[in-house]
Short mmCIF file of C-alpha atoms in Angstrom, two decimals:
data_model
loop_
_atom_site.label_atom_id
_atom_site.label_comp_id
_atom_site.label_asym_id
_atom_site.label_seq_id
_atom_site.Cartn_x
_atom_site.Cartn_y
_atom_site.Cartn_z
CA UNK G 1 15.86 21.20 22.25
CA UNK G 2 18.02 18.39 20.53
CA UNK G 3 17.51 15.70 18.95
CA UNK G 4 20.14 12.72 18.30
CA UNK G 5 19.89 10.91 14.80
CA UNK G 6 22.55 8.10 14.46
CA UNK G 7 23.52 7.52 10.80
CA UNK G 8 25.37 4.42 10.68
CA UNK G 9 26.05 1.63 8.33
CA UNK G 10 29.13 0.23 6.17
CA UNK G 11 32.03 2.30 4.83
CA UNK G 12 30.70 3.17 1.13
CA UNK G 13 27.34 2.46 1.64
CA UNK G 14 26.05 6.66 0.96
CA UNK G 15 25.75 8.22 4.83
CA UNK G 16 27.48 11.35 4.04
CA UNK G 17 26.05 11.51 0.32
CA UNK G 18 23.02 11.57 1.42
CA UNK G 19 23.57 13.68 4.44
CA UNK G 20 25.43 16.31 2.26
CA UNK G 21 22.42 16.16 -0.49
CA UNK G 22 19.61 16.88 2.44
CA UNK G 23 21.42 19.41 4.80
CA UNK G 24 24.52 21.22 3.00
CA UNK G 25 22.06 21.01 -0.40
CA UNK G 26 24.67 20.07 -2.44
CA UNK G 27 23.61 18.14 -5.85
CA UNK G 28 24.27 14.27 -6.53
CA UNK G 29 26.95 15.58 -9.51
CA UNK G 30 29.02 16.48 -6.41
CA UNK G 31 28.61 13.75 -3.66
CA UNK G 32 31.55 11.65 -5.27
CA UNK G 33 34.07 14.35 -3.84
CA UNK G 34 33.35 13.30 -0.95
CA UNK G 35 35.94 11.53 1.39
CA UNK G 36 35.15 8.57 3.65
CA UNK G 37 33.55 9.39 7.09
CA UNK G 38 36.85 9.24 10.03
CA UNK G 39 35.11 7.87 13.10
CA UNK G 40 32.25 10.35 13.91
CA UNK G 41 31.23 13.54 12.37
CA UNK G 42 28.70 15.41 14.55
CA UNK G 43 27.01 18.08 13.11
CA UNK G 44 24.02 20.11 14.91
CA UNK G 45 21.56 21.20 12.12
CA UNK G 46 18.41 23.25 13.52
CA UNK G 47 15.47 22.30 11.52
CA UNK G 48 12.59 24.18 12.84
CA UNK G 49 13.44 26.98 14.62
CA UNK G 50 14.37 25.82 18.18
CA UNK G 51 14.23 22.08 17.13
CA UNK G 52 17.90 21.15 16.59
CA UNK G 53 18.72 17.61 14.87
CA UNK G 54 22.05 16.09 16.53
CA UNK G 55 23.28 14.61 13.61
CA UNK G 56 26.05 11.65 14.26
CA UNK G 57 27.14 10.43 10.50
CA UNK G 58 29.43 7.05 11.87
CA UNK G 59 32.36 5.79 10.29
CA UNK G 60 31.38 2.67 8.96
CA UNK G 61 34.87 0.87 8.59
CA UNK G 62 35.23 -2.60 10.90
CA UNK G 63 38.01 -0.86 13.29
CA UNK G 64 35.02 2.42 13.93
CA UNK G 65 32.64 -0.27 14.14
CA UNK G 66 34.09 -2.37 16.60
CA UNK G 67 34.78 0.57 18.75
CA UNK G 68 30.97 1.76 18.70
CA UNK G 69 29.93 -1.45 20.34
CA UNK G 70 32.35 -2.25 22.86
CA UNK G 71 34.31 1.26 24.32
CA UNK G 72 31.81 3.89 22.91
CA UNK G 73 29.14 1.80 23.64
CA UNK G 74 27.71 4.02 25.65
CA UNK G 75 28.20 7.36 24.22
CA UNK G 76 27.14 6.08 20.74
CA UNK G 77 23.87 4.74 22.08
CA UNK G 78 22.53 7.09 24.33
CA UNK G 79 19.86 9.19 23.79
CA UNK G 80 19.19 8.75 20.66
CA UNK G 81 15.89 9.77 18.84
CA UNK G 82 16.49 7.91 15.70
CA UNK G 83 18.67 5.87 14.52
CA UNK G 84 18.69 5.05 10.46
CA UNK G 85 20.91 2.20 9.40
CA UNK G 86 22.16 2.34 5.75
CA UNK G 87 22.23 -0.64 3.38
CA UNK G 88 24.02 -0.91 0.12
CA UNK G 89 21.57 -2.84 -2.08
CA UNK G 90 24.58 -4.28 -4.15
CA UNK G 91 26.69 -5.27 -0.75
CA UNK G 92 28.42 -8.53 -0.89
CA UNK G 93 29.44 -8.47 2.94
CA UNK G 94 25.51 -8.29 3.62
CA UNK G 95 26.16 -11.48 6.38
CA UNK G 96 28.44 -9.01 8.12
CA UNK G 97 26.13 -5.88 7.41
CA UNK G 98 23.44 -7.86 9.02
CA UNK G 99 25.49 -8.56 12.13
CA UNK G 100 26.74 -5.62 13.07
CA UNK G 101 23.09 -4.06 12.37
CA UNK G 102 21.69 -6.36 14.93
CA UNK G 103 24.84 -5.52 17.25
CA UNK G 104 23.40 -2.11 17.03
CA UNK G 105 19.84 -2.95 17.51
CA UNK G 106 21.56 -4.77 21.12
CA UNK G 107 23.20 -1.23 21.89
CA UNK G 108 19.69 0.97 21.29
CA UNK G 109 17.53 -1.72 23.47
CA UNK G 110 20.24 -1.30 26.28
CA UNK G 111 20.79 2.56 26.08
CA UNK G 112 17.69 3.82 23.91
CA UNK G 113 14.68 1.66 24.11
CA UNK G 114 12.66 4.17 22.96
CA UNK G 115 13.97 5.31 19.59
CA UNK G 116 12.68 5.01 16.12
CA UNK G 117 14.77 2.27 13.60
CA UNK G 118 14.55 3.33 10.13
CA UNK G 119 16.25 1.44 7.49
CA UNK G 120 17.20 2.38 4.20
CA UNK G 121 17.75 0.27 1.26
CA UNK G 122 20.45 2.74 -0.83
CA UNK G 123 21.68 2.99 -4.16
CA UNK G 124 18.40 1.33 -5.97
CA UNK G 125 19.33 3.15 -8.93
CA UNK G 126 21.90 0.64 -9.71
CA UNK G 127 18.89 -2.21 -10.08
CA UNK G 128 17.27 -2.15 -13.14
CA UNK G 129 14.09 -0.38 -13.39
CA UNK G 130 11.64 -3.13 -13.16
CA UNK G 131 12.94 -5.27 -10.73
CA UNK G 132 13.60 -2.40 -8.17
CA UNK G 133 10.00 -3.19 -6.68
CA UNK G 134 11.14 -6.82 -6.52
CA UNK G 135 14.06 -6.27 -4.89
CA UNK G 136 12.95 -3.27 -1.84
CA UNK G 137 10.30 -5.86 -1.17
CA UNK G 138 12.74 -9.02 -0.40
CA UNK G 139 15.57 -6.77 1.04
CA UNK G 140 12.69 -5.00 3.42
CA UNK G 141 11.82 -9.14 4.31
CA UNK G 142 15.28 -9.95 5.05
CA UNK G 143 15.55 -6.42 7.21
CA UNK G 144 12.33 -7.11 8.94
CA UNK G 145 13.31 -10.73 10.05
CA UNK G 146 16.95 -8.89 11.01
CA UNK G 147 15.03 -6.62 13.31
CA UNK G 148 13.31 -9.21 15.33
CA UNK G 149 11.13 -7.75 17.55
CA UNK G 150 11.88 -4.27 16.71
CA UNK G 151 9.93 -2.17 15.04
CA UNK G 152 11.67 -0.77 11.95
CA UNK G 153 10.64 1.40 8.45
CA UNK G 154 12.01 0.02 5.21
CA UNK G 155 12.78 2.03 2.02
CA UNK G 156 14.38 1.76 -0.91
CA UNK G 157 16.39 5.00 -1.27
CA UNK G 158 18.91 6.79 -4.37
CA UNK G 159 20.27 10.32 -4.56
CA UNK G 160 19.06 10.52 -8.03
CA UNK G 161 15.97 11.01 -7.50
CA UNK G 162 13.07 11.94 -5.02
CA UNK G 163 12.68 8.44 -3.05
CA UNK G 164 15.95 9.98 -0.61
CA UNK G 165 13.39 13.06 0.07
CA UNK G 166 10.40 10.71 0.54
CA UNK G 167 12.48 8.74 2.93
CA UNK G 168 13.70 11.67 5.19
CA UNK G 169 10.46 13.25 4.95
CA UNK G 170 9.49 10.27 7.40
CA UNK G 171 12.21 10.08 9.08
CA UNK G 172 12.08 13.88 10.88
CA UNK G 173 8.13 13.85 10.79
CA UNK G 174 9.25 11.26 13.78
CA UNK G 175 11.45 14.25 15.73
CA UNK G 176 8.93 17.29 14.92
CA UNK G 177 7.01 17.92 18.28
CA UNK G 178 3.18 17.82 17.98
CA UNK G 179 3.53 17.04 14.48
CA UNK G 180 -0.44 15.74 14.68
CA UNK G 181 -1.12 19.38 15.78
CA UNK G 182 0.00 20.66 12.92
CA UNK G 183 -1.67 18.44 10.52
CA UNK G 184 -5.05 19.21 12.05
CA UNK G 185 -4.43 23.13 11.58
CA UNK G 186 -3.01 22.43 8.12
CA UNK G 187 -6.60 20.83 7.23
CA UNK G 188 -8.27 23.54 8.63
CA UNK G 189 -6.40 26.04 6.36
CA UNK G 190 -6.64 24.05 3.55
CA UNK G 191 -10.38 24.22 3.69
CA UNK G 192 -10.14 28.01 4.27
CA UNK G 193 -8.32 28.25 0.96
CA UNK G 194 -10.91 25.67 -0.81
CA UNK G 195 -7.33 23.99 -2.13
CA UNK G 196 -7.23 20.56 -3.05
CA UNK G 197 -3.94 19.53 -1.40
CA UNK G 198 -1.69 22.62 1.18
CA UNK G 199 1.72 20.61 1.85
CA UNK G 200 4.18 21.83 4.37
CA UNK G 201 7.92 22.21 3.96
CA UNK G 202 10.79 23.07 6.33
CA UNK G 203 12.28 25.63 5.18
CA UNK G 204 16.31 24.82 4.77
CA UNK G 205 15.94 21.49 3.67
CA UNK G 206 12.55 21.49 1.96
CA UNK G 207 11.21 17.95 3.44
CA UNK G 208 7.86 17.51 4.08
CA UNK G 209 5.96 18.33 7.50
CA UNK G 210 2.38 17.57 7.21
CA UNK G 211 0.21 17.16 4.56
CA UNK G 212 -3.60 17.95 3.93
CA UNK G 213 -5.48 16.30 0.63
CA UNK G 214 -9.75 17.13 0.54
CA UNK G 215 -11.89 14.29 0.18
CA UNK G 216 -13.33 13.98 -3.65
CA UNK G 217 -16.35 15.77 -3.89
CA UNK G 218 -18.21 18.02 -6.65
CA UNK G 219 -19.81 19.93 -3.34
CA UNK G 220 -16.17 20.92 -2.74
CA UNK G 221 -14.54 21.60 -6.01
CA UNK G 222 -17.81 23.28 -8.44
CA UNK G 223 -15.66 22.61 -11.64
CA UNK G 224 -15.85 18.97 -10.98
CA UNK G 225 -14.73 16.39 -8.55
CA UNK G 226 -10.98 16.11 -8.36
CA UNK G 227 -9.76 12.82 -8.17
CA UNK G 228 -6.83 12.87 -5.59
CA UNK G 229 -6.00 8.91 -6.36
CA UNK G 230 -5.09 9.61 -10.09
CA UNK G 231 -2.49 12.00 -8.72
CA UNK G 232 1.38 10.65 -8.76
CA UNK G 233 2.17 9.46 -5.48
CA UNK G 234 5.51 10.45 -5.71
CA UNK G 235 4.20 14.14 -6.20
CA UNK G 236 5.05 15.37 -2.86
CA UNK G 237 8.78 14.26 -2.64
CA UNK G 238 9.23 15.07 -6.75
CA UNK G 239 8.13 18.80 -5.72
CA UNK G 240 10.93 19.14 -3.12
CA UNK G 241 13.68 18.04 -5.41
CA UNK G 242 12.36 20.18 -7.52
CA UNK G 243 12.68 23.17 -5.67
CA UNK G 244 15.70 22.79 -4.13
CA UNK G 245 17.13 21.82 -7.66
CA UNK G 246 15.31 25.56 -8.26
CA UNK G 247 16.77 27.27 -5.53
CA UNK G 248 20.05 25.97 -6.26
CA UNK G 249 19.98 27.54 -9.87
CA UNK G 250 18.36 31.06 -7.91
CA UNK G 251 22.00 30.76 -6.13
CA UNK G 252 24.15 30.55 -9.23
CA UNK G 253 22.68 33.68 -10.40
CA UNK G 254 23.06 35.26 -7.03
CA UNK G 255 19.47 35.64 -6.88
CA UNK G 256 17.28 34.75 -3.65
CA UNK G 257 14.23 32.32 -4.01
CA UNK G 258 11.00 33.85 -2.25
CA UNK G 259 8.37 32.32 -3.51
CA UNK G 260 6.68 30.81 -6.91
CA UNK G 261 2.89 31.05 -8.54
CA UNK G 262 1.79 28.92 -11.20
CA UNK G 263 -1.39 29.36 -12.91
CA UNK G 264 -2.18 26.45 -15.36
CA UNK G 265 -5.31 25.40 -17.33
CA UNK G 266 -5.74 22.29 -15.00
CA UNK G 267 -4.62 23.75 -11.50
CA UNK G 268 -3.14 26.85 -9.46
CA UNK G 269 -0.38 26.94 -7.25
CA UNK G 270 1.09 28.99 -4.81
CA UNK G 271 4.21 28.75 -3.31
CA UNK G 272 5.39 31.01 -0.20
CA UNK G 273 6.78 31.48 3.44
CA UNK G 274 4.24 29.79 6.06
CA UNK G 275 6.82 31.18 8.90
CA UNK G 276 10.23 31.80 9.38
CA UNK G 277 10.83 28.23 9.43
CA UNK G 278 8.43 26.67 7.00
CA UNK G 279 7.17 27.00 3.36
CA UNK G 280 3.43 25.84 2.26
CA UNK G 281 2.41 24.82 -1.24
CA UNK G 282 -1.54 25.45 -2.00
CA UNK G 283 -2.54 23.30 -4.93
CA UNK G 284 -6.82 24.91 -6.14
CA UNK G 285 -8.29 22.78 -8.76
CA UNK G 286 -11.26 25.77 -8.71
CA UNK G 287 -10.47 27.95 -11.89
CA UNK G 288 -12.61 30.88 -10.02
CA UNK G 289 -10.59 31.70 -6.72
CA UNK G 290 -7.28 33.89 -7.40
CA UNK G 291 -3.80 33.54 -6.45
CA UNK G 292 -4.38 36.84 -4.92
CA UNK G 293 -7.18 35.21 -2.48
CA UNK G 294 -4.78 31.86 -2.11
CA UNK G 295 -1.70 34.51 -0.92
CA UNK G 296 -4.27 36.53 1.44
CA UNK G 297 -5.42 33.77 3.00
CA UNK G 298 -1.77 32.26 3.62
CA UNK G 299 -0.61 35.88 5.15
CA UNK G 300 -3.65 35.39 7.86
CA UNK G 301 -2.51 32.29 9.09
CA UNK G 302 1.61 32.95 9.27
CA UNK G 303 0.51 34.39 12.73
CA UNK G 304 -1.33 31.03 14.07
CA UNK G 305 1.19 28.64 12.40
CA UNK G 306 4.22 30.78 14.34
CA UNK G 307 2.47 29.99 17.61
CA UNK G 308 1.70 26.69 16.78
CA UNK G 309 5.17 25.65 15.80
CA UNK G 310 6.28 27.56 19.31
CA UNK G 311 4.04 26.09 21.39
CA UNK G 312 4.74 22.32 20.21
CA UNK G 313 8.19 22.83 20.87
CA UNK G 314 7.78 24.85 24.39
CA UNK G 315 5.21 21.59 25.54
CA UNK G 316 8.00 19.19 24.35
CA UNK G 317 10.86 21.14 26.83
#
């Protein structure tokens, strides 16, 4: 089963940066090697297991451009599941951005009514720190007024740090078959395990799938009620930079990553393979259960997630 993503946007503005950083893992030091994008690069990248992303990273120079919406029309436009549209925060041809954007918009309602808009905001490290906020907000304003009628997802995005992982995260939650399915089993589990939060990652590019976060309650956790609002919200897309930044140094000294256990005064953590697709992280606040118990428990369900993940994709065919 495919699945077409259309990366498009103007020449410069970070497609294959970003592209490189979430599929080929390469780090940010290395994205500047990079040459510009000729026409269209198509690359087929399977994500979970049978579920194979279609990935079309578009040249974003006016001569490419022009050609996508008048003799490619068609063959640009068709099919496609997603399309993300990226926007250099710091462009000073945003008039023409805009236009062509909108051009594109015309070219999805024609050929792909259907398929999910997301736009990203890029390169917000270049805006000072405190007036990033400021900034998404009246670029996502602009975007949204852009869009007209169409529904679109606005975020402010940088390779340098974990908003680009946040951002994709949503993106192919959009493409993942009976991703609801998933997140209903993954709450089950998680009370299984007693854990306060069980997130789950694909396993190549270590974006999120679902996530499952317990309700605060002193019934639940018998230390004390764990307070899941106090918790960074940026926790979940921090923790996959992290580990790919980890399995990236597990490379250089030819070493494979399996999995990772943390036992700290304030929490637990287990890290390890969910299936042959996916990795799950089990966060316990309760100092009493074991990472022994938290491991058993995640080698009982590999078996139920493996059908789930099957099934979802044989109902989608």
């Amino acid at each position: 089963m495919k699945k077409k993503v259309l990366l498009m946007g103007a020449s410069g503005s970070g497609k294959t940066s970003m592209r490189s950083m979430i599929f080929s893992n390469n780090p940010a030091s290395l994205t500047s090697r990079l040459g510009a994008t000729i026409d269209v690069e198509q690359n087929h990248v399977r994500f979970l297991g049978d579920l194979i992303l279609n990935l079309w990273d578009c040249g974003g120079q006016d001569a490419f451009m022009d050609s996508y919406l008048s003799t490619q029309r068609s063959i640009i436009f068709s099919h496609v599941g997603v399309m993300i549209y990226v926007f250099d925060v710091e462009s000073r041809e945003m008039e023409k951005d805009l236009e062509y954007y909108r051009d594109c918009l015309e070219g999805l309602s024609q050929f792909s009514k259907d398929a999910n808009v997301f736009l990203l905001v890029h390169k917000i490290d270049l805006v000072r720190d405190t007036e990033r906020n400021a900034v998404v907000q009246r670029k996502t304003a602009e975007l949204e007024k852009a869009s007209g009628e169409t529904p679109v997802k606005v975020f402010g995005t940088s390779i340098y740090d974990e908003s680009l992982y946040k951002a994709w995260s949503n993106i192919v939650n959009t493409l993942i078959p009976n991703a609801r399915n998933l997140s209903k089993h993954l709450r089950i589990f998680a009370e299984a395990c007693s854990a306060t939060e069980v997130i789950l990652f694909e396993r190549t590019t270590f974006l999120v799938i679902a996530t499952s976060s317990r309700t605060d309650s002193s019934d639940a956790f018998p230390s004390g009620p764990v307070v899941l609002h106090a918790l960074d919200p940026k926790r979940y897309e921090r923790t996959s930079e992290l580990i790919k930044a980890f399995k990236q140094s597990c490379s250089r000294l030819r070493e494979e990553f399996r999995s990772l256990e943390m036992e700290l005064a304030e929490f637990t953590a287990v890290l390890d393979e969910m299936t042959k697709n996916t990795y799950v992280l089990v966060v316990v606040h309760d100092p009493v259960i074991e990472t022994a118990a938290i491991k058993m428990n995640i080698c009982m369900a590999r078996k139920k997630f493996e059908e789930l993940q099957g099934d979802s994709l044989i109902l989608e065919k």
